[in-house]
PDB file of N, CA, C and O in Angstrom:
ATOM      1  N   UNK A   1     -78.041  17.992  14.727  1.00  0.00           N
ATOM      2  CA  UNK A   1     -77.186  18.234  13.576  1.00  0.00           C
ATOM      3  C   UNK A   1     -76.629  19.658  13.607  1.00  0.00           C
ATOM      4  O   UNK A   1     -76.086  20.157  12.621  1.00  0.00           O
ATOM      5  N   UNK A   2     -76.778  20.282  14.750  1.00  0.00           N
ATOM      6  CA  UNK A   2     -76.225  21.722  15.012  1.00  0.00           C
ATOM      7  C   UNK A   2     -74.788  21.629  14.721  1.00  0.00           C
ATOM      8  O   UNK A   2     -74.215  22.717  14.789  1.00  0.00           O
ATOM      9  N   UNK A   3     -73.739  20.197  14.284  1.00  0.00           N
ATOM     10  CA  UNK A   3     -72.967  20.393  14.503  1.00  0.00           C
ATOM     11  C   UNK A   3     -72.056  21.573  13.473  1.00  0.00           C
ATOM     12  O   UNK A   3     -71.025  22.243  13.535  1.00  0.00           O
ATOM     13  N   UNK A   4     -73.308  21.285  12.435  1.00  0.00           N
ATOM     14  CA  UNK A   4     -72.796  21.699  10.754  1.00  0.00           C
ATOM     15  C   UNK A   4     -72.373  22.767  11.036  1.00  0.00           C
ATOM     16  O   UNK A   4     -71.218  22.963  10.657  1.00  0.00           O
ATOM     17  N   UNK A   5     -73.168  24.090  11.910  1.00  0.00           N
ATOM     18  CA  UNK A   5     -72.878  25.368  12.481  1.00  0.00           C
ATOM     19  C   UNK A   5     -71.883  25.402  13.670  1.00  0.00           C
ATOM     20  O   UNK A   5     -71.218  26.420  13.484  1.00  0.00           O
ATOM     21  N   UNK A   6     -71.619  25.025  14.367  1.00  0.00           N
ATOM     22  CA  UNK A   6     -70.604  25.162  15.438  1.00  0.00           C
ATOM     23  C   UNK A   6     -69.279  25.464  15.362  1.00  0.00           C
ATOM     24  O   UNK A   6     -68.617  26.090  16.189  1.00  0.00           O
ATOM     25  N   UNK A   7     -68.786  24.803  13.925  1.00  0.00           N
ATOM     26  CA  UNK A   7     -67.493  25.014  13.992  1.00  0.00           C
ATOM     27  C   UNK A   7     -67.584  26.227  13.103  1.00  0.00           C
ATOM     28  O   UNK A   7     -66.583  26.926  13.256  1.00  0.00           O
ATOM     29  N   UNK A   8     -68.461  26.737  12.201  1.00  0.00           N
ATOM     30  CA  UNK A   8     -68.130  27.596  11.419  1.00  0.00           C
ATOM     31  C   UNK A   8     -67.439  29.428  11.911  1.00  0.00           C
ATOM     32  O   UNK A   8     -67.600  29.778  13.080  1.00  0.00           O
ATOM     33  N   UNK A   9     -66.904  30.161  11.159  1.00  0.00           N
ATOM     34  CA  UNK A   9     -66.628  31.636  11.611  1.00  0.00           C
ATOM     35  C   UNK A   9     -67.164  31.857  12.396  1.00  0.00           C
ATOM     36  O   UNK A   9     -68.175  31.171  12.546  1.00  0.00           O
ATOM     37  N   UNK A  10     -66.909  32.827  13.318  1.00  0.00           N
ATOM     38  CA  UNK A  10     -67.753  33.547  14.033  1.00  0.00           C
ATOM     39  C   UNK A  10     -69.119  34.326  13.338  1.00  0.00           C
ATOM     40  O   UNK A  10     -70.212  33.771  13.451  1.00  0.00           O
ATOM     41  N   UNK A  11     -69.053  35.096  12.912  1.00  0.00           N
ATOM     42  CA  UNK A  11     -70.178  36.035  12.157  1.00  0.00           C
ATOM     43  C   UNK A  11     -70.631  35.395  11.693  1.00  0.00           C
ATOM     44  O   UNK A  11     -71.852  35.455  11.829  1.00  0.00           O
ATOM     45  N   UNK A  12     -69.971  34.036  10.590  1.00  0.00           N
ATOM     46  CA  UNK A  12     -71.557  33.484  10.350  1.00  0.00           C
ATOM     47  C   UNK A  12     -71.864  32.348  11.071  1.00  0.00           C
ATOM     48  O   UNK A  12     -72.450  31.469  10.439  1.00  0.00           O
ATOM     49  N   UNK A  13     -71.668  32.185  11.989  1.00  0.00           N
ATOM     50  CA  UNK A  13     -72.272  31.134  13.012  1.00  0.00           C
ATOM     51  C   UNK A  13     -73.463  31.913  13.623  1.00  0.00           C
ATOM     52  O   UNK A  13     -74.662  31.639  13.572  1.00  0.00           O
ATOM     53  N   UNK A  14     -72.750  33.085  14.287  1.00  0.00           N
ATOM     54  CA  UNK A  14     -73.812  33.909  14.965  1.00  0.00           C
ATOM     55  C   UNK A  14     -75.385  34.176  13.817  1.00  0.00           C
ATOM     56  O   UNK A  14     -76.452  33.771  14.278  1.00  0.00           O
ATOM     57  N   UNK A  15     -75.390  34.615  12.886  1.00  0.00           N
ATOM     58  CA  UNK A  15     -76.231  34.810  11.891  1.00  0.00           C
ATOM     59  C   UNK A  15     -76.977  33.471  11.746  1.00  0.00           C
ATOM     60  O   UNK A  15     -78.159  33.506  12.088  1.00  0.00           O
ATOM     61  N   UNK A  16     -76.527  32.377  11.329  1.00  0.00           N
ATOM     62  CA  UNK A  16     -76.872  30.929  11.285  1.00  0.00           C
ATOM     63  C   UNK A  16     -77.536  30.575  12.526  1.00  0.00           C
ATOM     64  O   UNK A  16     -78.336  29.643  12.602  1.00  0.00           O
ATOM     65  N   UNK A  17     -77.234  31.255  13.414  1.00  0.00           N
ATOM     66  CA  UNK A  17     -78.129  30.707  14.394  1.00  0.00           C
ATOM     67  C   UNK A  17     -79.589  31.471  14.718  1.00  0.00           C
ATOM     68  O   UNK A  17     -80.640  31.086  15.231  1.00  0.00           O
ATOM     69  N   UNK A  18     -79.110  32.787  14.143  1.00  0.00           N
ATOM     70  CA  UNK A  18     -80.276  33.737  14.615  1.00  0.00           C
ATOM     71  C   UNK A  18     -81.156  32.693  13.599  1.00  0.00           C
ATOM     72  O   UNK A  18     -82.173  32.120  13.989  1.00  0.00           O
ATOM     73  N   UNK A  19     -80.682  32.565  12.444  1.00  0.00           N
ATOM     74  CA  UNK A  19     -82.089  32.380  11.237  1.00  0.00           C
ATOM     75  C   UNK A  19     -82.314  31.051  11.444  1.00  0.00           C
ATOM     76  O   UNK A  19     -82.840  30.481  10.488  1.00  0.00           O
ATOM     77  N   UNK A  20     -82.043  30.296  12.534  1.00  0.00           N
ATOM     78  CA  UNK A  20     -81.998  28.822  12.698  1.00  0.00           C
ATOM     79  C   UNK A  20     -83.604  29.214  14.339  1.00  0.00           C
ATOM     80  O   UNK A  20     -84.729  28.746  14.517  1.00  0.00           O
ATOM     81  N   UNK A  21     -83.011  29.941  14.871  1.00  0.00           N
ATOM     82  CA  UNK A  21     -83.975  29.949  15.656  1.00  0.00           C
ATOM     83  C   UNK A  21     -85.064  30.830  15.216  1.00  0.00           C
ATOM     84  O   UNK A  21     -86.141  30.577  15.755  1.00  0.00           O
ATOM     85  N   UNK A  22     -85.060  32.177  14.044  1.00  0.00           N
ATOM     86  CA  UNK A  22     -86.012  31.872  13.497  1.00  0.00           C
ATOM     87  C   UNK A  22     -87.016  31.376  12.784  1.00  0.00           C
ATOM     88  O   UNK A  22     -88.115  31.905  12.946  1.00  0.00           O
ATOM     89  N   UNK A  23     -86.907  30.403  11.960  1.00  0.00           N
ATOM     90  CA  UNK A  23     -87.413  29.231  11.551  1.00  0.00           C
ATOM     91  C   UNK A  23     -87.986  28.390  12.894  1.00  0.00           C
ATOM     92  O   UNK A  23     -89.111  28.747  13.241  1.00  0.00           O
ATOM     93  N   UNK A  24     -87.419  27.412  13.628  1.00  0.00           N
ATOM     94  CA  UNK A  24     -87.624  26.818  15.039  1.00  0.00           C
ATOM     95  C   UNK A  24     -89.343  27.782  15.690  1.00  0.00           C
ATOM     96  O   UNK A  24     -90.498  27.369  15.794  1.00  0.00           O
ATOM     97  N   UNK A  25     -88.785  28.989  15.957  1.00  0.00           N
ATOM     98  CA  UNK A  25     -89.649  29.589  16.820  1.00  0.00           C
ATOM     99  C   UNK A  25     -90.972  30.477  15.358  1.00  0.00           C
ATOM    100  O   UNK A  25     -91.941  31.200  15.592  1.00  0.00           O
ATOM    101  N   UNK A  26     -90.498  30.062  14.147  1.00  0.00           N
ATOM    102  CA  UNK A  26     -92.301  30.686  12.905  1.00  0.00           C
ATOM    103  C   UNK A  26     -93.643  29.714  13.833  1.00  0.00           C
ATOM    104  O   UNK A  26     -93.702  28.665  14.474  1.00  0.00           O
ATOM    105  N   UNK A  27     -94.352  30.557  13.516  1.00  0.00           N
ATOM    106  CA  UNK A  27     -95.852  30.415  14.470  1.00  0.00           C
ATOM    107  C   UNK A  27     -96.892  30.372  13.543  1.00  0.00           C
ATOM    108  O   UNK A  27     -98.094  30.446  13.798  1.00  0.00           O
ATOM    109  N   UNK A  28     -96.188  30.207  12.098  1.00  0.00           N
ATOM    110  CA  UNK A  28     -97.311  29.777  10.991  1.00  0.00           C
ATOM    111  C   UNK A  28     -96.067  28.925   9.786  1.00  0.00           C
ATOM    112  O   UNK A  28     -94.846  28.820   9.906  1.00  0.00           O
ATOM    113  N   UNK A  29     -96.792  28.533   8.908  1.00  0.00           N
ATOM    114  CA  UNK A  29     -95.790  28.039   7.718  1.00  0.00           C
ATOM    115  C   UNK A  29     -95.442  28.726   7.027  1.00  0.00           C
ATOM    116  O   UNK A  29     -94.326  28.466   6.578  1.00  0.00           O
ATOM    117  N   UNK A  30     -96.109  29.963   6.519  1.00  0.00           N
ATOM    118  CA  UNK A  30     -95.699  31.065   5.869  1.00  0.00           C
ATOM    119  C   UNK A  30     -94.493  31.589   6.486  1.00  0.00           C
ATOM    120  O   UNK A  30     -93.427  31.647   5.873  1.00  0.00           O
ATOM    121  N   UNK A  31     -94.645  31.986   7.733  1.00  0.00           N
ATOM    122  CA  UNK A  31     -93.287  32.562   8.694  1.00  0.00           C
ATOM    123  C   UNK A  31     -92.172  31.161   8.384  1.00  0.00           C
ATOM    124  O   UNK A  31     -91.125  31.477   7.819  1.00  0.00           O
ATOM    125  N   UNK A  32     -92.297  30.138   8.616  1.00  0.00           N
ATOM    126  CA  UNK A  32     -91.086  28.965   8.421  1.00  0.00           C
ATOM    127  C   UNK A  32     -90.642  28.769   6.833  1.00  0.00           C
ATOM    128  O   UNK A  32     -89.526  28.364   6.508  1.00  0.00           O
ATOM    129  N   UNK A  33     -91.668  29.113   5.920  1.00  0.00           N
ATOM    130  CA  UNK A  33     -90.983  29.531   4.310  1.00  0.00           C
ATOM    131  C   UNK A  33     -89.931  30.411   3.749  1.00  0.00           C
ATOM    132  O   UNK A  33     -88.948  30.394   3.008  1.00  0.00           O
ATOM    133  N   UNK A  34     -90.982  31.546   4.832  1.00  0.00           N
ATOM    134  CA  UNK A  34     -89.543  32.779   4.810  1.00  0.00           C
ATOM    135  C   UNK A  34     -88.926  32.797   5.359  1.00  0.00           C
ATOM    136  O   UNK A  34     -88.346  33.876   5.236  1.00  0.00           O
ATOM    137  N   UNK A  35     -88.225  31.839   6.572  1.00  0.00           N
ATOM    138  CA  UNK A  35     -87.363  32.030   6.971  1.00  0.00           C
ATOM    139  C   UNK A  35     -86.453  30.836   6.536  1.00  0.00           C
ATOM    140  O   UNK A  35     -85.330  30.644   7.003  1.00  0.00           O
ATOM    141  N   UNK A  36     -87.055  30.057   5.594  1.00  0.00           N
ATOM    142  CA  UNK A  36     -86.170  29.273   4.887  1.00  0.00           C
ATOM    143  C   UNK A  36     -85.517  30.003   3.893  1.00  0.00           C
ATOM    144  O   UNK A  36     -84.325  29.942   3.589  1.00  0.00           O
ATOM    145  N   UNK A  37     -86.401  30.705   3.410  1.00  0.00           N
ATOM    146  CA  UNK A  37     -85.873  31.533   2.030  1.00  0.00           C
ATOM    147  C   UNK A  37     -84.829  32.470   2.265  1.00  0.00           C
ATOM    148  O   UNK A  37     -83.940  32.876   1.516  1.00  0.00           O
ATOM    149  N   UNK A  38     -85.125  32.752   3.527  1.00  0.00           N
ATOM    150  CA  UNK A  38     -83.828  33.625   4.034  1.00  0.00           C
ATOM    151  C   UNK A  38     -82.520  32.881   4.572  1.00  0.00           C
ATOM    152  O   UNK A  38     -81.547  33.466   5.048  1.00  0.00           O
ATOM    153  N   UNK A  39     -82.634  31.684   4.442  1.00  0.00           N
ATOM    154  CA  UNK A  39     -81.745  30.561   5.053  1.00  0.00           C
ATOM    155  C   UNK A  39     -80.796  30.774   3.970  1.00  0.00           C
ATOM    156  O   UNK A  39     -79.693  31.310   4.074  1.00  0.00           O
ATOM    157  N   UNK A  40     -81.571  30.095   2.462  1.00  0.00           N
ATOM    158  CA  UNK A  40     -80.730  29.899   1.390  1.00  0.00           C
ATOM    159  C   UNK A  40     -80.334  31.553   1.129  1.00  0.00           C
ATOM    160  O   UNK A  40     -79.109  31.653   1.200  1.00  0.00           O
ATOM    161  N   UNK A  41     -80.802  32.519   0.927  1.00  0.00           N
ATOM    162  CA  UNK A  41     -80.157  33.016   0.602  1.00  0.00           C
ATOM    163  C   UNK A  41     -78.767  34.072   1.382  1.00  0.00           C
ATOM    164  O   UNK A  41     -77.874  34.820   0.983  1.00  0.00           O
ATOM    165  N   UNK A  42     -79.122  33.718   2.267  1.00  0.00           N
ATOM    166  CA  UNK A  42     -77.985  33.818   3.317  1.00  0.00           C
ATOM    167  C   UNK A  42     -76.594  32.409   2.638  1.00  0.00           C
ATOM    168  O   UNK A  42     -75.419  32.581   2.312  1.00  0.00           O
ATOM    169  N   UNK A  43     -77.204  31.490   2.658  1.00  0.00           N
ATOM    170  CA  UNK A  43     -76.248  30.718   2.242  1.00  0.00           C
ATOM    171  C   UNK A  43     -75.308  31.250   0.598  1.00  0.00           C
ATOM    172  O   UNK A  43     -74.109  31.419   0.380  1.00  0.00           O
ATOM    173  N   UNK A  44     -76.549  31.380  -0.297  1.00  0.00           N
ATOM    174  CA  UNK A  44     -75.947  31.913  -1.337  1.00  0.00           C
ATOM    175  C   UNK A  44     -75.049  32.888  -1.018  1.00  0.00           C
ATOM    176  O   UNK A  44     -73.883  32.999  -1.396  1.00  0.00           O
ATOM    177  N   UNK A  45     -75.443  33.320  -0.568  1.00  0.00           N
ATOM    178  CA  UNK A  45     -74.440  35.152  -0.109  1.00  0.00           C
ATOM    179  C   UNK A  45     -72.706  34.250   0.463  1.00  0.00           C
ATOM    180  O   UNK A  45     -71.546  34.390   0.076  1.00  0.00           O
ATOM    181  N   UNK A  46     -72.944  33.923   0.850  1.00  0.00           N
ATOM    182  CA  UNK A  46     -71.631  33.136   1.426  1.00  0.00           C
ATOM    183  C   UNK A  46     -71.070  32.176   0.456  1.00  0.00           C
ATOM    184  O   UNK A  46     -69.904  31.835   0.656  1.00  0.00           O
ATOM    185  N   UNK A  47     -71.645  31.717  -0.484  1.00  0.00           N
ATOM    186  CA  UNK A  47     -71.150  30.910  -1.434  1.00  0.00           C
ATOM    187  C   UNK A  47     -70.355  31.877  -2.093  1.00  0.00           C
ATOM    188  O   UNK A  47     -69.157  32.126  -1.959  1.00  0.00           O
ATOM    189  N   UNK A  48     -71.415  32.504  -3.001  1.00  0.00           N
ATOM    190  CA  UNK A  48     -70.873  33.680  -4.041  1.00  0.00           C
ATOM    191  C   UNK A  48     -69.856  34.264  -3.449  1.00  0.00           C
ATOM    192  O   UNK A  48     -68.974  34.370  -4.302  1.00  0.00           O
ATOM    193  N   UNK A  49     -69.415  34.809  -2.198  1.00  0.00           N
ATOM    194  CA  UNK A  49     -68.503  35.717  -1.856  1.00  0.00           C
ATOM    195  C   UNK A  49     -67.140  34.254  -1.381  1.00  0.00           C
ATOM    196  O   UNK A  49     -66.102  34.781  -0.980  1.00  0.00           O
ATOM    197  N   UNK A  50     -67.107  33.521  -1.387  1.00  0.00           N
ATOM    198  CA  UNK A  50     -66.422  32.266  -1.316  1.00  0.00           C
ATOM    199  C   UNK A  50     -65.891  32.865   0.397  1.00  0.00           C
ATOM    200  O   UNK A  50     -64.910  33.580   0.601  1.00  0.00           O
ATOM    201  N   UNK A  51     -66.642  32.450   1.228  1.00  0.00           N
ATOM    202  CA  UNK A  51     -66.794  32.655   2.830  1.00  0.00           C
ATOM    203  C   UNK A  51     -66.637  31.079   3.319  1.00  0.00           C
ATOM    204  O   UNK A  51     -66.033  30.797   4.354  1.00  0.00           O
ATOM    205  N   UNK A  52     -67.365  29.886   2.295  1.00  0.00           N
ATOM    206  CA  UNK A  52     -67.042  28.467   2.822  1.00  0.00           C
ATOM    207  C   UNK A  52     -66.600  28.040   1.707  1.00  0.00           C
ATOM    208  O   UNK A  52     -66.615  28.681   0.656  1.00  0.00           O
ATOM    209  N   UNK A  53     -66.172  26.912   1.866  1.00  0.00           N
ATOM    210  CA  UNK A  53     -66.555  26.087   0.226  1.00  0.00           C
ATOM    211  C   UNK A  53     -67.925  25.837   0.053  1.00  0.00           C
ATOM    212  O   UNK A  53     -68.809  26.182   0.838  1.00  0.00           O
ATOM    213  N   UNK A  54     -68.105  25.090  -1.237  1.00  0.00           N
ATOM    214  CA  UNK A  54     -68.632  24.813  -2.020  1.00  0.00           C
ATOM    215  C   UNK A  54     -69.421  23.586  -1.063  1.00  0.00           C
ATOM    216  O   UNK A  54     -70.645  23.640  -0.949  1.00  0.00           O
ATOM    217  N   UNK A  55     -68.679  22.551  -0.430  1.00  0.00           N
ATOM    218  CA  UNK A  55     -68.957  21.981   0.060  1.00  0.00           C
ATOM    219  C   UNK A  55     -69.861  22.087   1.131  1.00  0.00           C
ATOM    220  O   UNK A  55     -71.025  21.687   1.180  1.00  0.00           O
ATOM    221  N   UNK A  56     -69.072  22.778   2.141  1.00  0.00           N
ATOM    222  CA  UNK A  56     -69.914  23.505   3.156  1.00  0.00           C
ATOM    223  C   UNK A  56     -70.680  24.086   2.889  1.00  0.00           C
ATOM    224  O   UNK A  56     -71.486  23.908   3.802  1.00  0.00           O
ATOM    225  N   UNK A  57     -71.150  24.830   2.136  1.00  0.00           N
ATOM    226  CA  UNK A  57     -72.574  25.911   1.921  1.00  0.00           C
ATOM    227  C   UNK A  57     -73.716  24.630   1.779  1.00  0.00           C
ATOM    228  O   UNK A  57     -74.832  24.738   2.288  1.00  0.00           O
ATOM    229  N   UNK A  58     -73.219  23.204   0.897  1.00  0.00           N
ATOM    230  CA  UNK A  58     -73.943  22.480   0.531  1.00  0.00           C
ATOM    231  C   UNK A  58     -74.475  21.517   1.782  1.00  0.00           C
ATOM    232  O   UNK A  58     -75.238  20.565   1.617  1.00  0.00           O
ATOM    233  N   UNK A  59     -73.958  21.917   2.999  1.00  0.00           N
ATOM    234  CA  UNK A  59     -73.950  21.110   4.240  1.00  0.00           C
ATOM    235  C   UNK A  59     -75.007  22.154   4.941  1.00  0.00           C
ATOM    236  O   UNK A  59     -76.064  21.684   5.362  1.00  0.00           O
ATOM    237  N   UNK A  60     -74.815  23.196   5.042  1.00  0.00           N
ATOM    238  CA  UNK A  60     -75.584  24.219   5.467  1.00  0.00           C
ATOM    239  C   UNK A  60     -76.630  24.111   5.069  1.00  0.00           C
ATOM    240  O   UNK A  60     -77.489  23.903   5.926  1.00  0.00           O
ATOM    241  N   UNK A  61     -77.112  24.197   3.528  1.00  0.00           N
ATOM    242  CA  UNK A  61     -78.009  24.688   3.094  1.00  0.00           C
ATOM    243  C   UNK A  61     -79.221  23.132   3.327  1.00  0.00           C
ATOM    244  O   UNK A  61     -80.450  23.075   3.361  1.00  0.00           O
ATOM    245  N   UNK A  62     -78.167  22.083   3.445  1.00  0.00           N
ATOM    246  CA  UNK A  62     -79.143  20.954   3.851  1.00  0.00           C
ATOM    247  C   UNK A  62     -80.159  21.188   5.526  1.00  0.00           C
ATOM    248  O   UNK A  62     -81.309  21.022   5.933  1.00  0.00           O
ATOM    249  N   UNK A  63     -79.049  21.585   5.944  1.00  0.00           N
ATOM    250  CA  UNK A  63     -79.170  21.484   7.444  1.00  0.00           C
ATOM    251  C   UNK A  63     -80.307  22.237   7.287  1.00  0.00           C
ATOM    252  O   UNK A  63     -81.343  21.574   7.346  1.00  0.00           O
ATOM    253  N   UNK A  64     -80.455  23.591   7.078  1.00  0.00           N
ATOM    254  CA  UNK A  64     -81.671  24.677   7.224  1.00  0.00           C
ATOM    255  C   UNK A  64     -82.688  24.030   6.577  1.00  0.00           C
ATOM    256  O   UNK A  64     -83.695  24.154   7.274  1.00  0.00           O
ATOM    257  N   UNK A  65     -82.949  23.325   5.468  1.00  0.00           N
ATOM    258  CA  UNK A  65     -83.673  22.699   4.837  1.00  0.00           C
ATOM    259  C   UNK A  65     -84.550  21.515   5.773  1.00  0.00           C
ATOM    260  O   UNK A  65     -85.665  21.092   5.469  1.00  0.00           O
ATOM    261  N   UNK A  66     -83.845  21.152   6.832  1.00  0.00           N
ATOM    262  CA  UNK A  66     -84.324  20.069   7.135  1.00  0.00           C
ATOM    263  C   UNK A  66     -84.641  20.612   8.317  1.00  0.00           C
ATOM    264  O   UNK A  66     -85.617  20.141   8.900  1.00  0.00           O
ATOM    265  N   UNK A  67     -83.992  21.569   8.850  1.00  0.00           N
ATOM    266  CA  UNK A  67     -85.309  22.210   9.870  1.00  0.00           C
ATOM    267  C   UNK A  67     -86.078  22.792   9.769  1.00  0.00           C
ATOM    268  O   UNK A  67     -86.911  22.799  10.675  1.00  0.00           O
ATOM    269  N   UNK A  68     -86.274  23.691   8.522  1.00  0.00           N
ATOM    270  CA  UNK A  68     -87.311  23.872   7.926  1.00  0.00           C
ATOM    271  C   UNK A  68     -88.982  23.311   7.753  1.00  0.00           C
ATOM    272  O   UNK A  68     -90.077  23.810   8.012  1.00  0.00           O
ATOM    273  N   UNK A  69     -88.480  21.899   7.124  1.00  0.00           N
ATOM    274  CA  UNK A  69     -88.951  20.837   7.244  1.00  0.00           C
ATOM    275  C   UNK A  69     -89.384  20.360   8.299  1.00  0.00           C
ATOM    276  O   UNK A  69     -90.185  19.536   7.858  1.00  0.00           O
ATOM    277  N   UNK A  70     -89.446  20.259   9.788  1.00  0.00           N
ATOM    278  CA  UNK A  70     -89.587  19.438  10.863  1.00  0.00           C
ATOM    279  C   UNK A  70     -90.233  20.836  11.754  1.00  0.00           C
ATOM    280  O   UNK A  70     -90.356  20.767  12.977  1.00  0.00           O
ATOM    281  N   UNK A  71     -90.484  21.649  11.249  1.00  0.00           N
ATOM    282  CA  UNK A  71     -91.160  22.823  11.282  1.00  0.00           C
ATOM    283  C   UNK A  71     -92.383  23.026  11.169  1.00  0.00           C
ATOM    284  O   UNK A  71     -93.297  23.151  11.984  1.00  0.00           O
ATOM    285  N   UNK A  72     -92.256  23.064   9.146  1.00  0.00           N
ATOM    286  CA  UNK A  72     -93.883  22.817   9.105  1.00  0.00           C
ATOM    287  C   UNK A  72     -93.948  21.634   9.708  1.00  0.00           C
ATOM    288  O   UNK A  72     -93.936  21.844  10.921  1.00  0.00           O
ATOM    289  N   UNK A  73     -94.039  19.953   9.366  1.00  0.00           N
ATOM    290  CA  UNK A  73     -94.177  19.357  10.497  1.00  0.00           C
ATOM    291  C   UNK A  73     -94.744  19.596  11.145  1.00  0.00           C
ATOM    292  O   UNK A  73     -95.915  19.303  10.905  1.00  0.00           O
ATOM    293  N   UNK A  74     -94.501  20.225  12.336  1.00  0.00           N
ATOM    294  CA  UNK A  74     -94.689  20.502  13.551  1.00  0.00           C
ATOM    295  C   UNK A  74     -96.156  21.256  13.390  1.00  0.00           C
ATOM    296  O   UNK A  74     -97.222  20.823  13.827  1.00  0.00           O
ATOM    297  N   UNK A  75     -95.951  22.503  12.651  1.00  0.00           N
ATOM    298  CA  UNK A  75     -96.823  23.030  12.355  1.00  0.00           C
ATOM    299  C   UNK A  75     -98.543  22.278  11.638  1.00  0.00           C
ATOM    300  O   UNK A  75     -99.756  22.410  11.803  1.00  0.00           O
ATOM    301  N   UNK A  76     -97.846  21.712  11.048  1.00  0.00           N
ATOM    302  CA  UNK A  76     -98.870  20.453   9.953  1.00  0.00           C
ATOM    303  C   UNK A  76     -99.882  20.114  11.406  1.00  0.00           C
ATOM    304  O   UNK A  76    -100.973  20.608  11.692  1.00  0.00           O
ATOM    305  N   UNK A  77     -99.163  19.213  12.071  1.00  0.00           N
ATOM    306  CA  UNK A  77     -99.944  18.565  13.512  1.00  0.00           C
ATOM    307  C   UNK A  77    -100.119  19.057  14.486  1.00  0.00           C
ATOM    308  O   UNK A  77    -100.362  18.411  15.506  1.00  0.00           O
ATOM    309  N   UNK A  78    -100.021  20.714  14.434  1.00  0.00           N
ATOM    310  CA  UNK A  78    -100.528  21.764  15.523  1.00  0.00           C
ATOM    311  C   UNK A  78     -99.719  21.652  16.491  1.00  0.00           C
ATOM    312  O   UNK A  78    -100.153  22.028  17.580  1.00  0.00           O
ATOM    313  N   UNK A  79     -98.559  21.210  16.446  1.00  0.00           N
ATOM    314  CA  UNK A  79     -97.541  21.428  18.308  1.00  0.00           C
ATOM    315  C   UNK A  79     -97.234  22.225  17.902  1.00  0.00           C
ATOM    316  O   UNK A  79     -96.473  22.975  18.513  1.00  0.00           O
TER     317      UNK A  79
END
């Protein structure tokens, strides 16, 4: 579902990805919380300053959410 990020700006693609692979690579759940928390509010920041729509932030903010998610996961069952 990387696609949500690919097409976006430059700068925030690049950013979106850093905080995409940090989440991916947290080595506890605490580390994959905060780097969710830093997901959304990265997203907020881009809402508020109207950088996407409304729409898109709401596509984003799923996307990080759900890797988030498949994270702990991961984490939950020790891989």
């Amino acid at each position: 579902m990387k696609e949500v990020i690919n097409d976006l700006p430059g700068p925030i693609k690049r950013q979106a990805y850093r905080i995409l692979r940090e989440i991916e690579l947290a080595g506890s759940m605490i580390l994959a919380v905060k780097g969710g928390a830093k997901a959304q509010g990265f997203v907020l920041g881009i809402d508020c300053c109207d950088g996407l729509t409304s729409e898109r932030c709401e596509e984003l903010a799923s996307h990080f959410d759900s890797v988030v998610e498949q994270r702990l996961r991961s984490l939950t069952l020790g891989l």
